[in-house]
CSV table of C-alpha atoms and ligand atoms in Angstrom, one decimal:
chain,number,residue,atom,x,y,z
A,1,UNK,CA,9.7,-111.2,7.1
A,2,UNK,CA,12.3,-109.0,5.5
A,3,UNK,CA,15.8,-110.7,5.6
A,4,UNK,CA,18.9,-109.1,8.3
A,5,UNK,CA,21.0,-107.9,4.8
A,6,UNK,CA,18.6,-106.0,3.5
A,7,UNK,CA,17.6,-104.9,6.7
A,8,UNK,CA,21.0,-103.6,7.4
A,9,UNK,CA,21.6,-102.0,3.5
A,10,UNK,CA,18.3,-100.2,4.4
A,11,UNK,CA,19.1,-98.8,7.7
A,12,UNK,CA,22.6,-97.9,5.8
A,13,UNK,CA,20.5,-96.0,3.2
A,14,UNK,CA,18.2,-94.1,5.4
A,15,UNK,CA,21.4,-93.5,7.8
A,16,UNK,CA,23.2,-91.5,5.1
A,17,UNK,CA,19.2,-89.4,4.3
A,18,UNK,CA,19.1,-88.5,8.0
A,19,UNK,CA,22.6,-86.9,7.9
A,20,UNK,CA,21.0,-84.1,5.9
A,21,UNK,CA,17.9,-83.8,8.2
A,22,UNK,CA,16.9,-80.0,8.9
A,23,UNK,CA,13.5,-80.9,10.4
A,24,UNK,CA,14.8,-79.0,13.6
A,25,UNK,CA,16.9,-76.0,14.5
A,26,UNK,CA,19.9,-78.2,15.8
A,27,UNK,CA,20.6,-78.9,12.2
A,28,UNK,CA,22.6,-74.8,12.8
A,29,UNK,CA,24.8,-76.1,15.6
A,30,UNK,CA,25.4,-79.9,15.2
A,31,UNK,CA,28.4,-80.8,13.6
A,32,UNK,CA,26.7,-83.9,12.4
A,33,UNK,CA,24.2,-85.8,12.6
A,34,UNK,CA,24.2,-88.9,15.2
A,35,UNK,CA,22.4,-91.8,13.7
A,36,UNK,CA,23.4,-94.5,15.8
A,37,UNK,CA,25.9,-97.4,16.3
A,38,UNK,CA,26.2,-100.9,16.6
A,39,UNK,CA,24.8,-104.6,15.5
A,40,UNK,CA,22.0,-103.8,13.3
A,41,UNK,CA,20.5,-107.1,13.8
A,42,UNK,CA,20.6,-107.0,17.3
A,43,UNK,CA,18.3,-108.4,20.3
A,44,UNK,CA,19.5,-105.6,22.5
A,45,UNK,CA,18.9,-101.6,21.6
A,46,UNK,CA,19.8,-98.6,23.8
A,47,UNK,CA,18.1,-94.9,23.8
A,48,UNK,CA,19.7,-92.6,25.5
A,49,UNK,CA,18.9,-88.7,25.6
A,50,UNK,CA,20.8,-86.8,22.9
A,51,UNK,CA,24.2,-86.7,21.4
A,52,UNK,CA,26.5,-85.1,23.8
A,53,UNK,CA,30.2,-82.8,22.9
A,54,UNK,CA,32.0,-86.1,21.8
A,55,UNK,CA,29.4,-87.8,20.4
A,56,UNK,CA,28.4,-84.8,18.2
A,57,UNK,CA,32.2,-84.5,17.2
A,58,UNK,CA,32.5,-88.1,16.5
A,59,UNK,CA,29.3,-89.1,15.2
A,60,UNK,CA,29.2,-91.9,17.3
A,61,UNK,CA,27.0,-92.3,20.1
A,62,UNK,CA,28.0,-92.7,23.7
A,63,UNK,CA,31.8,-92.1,23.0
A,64,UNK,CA,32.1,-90.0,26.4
A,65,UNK,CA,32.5,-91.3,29.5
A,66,UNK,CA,28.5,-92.4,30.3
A,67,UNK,CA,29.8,-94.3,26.8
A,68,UNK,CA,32.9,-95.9,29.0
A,69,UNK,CA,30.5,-96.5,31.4
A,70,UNK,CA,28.1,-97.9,29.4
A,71,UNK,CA,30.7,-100.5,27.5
A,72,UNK,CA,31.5,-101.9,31.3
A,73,UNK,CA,28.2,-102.2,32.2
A,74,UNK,CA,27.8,-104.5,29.2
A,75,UNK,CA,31.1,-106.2,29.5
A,76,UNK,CA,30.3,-107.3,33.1
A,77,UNK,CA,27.3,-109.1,31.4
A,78,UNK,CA,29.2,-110.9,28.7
A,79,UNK,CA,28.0,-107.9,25.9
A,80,UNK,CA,30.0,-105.7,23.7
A,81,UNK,CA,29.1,-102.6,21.9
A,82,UNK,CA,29.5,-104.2,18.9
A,83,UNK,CA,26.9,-106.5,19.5
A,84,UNK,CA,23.9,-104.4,20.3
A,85,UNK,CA,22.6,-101.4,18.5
A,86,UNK,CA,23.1,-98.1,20.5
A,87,UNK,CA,21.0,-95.1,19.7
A,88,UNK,CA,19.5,-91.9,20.9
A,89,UNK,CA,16.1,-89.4,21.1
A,90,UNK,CA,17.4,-86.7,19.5
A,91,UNK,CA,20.1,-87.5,16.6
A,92,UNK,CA,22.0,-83.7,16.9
A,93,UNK,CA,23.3,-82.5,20.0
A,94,UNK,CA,21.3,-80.2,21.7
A,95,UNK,CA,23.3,-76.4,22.5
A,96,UNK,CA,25.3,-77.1,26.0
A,97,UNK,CA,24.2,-80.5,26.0
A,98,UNK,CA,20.5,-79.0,27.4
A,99,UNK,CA,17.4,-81.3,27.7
A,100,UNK,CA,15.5,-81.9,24.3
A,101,UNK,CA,12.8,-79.6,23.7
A,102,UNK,CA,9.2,-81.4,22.9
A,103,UNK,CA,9.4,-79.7,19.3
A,104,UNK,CA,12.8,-81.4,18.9
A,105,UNK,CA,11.2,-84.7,20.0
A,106,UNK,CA,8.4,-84.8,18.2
A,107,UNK,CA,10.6,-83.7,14.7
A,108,UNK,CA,12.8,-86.7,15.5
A,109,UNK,CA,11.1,-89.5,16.3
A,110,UNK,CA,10.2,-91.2,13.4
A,111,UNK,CA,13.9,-91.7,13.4
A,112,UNK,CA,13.5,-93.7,16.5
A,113,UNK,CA,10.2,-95.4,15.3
A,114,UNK,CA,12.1,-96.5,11.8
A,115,UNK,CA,15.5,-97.7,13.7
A,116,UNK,CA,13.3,-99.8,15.7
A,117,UNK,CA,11.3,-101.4,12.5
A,118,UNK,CA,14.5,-101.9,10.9
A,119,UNK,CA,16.7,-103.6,13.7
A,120,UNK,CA,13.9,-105.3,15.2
A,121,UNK,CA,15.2,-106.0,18.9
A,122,UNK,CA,13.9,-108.0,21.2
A,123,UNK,CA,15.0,-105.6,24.2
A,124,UNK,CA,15.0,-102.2,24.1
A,125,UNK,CA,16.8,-100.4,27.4
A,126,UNK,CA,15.8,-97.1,27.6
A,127,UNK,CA,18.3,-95.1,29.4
A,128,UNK,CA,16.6,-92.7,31.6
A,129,UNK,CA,13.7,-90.0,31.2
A,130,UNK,CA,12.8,-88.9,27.8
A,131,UNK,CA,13.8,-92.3,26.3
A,132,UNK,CA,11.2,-94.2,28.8
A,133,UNK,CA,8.8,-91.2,28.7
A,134,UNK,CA,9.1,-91.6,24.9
A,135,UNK,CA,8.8,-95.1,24.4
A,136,UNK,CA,6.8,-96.0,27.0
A,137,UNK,CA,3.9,-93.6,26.1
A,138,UNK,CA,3.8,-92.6,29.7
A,139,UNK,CA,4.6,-89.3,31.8
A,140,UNK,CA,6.1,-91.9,34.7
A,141,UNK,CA,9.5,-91.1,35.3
A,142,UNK,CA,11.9,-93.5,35.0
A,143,UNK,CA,12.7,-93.7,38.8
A,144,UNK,CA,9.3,-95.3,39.3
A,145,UNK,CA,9.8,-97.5,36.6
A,146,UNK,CA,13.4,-99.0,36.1
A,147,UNK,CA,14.0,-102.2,36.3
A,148,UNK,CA,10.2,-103.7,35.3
A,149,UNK,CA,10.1,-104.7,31.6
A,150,UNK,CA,7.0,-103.7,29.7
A,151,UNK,CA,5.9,-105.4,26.5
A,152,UNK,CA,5.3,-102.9,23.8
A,153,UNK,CA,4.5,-103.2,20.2
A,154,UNK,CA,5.7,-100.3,17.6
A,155,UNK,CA,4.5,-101.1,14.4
A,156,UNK,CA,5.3,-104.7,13.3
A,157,UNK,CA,7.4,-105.2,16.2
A,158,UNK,CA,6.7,-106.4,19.8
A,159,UNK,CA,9.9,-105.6,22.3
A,160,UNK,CA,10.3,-105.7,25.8
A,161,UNK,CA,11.3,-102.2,26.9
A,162,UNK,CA,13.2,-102.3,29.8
A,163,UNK,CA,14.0,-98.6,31.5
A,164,UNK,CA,16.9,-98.0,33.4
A,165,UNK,CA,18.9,-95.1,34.6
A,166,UNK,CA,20.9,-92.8,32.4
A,167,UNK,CA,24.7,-93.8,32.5
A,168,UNK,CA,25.5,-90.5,33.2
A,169,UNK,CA,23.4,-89.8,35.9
A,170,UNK,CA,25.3,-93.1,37.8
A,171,UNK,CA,28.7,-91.4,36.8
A,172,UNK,CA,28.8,-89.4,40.1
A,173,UNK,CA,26.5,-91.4,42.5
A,174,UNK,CA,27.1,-95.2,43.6
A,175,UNK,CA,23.7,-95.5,44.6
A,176,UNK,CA,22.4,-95.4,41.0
A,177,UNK,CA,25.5,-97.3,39.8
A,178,UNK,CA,24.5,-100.5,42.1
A,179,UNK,CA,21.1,-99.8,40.6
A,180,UNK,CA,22.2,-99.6,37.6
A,181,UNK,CA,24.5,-102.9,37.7
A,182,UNK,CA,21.8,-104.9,39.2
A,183,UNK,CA,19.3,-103.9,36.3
A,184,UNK,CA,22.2,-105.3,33.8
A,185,UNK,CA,22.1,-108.4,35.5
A,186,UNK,CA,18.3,-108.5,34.1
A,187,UNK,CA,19.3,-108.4,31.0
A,188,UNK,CA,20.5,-111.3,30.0
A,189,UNK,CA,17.7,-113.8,31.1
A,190,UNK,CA,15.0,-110.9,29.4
A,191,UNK,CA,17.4,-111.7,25.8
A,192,UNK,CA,16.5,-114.9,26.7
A,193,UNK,CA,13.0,-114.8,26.3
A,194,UNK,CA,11.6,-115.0,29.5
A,195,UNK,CA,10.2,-111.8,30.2
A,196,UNK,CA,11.6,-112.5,34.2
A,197,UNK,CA,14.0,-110.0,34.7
A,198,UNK,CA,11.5,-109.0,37.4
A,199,UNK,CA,13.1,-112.8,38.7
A,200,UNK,CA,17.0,-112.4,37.1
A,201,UNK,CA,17.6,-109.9,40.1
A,202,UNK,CA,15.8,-108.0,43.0
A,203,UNK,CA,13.3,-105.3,41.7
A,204,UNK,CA,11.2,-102.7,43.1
A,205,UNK,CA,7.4,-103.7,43.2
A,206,UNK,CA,5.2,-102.1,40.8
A,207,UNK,CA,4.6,-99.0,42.6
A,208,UNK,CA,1.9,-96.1,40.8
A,209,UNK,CA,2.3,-92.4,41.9
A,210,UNK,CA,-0.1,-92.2,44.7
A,211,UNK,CA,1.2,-95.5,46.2
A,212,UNK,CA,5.0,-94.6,46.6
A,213,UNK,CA,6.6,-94.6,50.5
A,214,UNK,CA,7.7,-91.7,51.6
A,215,UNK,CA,10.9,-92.9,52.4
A,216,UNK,CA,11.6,-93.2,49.2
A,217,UNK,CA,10.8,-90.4,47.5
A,218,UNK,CA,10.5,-89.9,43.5
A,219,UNK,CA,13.9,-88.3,42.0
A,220,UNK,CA,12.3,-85.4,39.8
A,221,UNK,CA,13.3,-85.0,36.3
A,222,UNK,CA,15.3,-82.4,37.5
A,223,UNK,CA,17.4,-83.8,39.9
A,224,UNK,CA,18.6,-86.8,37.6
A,225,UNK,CA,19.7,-83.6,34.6
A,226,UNK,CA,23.1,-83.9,34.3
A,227,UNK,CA,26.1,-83.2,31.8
A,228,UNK,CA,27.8,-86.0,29.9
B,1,URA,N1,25.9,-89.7,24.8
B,1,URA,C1,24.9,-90.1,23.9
B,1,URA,O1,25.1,-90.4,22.8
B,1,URA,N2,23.6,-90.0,24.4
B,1,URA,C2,23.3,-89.7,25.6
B,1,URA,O2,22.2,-89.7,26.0
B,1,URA,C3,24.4,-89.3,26.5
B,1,URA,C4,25.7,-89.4,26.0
């Protein structure tokens, strides 16, 4: 078992490689490269989508205001961002903030992959579609999904992955906020090693496509796009 320092001085070396990368075409219209931010020894990780305006100014992710969001979220459960490790899909900002392409995906995710051998968390929270569609191996979208943990193992390291809206897609719509704020309230007793967020607050039950009610009807991907 590789020790947390030199976990961290390697994540710090491969951090300042990536900021080169040109494996993609956003390497001509990022200002830089988004590596990611945070503990990097943490039990809790974040994926979200893609470096947004600020984010790609800044270098930071989730400086905008799904960021704000994100950092009250976490404060209502005791967290800072300083204590987890925040990360994205795609590390450049796609043109207009636009959904990754699968090209752009499939050049960047060894980043993911290597973040994830490095940090080692015990919880990773995807934040909405293409994170959960990513990490999860599956084409189920995250409205069907959120709120269950799923053990997965990448590489040397077995996480629970726990999808979850997209901050930014609860920005405008209280609904997926509450939804949202209850799945946080998960969190803490999944860090804890029970598995039982399923128990921690009120979930959905597991529901495959053919089964869902029609009164509640499956967002499409593209009714949860939105603009952070
Ligand atoms: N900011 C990010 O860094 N990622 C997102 O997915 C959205 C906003």
């Amino acid at each position: 078992m590789v020790d947390a320092d030199t976990r961290r001085q390697e994540l710090e070396r491969r951090a300042a490689e990536w900021a080169g990368c040109e494996r993609c075409a956003l390497a001509g219209s990022r200002t830089q490269v988004v590596v990611g931010s945070g503990e990097p020894d943490a039990d809790l990780m974040f994926v979200g989508e893609a470096p947004g305006f600020h984010e790609d100014k800044q270098g930071i992710p989730f400086v905008g205001q799904a960021g704000r969001l994100l950092e009250t979220l976490l404060e209502e459960i005791g967290l800072s961002r300083e204590q987890v490790y925040i990360a994205n899909v795609l590390k450049c900002r796609p043109p207009g903030n636009r959904d990754p392409l699968p090209a752009e995906i499939e050049s960047c995710q060894g980043y993911l992959y290597d973040q994830i051998q490095l940090i080692r968390p015990r919880v990773i929270c995807t934040l909405g579609n293409f994170a959960t569609k990513l990490l999860s191996g599956s084409p189920l979208g995250i409205t069907r999904v959120r709120g269950r943990a799923q053990e997965h193992t990448f590489g040397a390291v077995t996480v629970q992955l726990f999808p979850i809206y997209h901050p930014a897609a609860a920005l405008y719509t209280p609904a997926m906020l509450d939804m949202l704020r209850s799945d946080f309230a998960a969190l803490p007793a999944l860090l804890a090693g029970g598995g039982a967020a399923a128990e921690a607050a009120p979930q959905p039950a597991p529901m495959s496509a053919a089964a869902a009610p029609a009164s509640e009807p499956e967002l499409d991907d593209a009714q949860l796009t939105f603009q952070f």
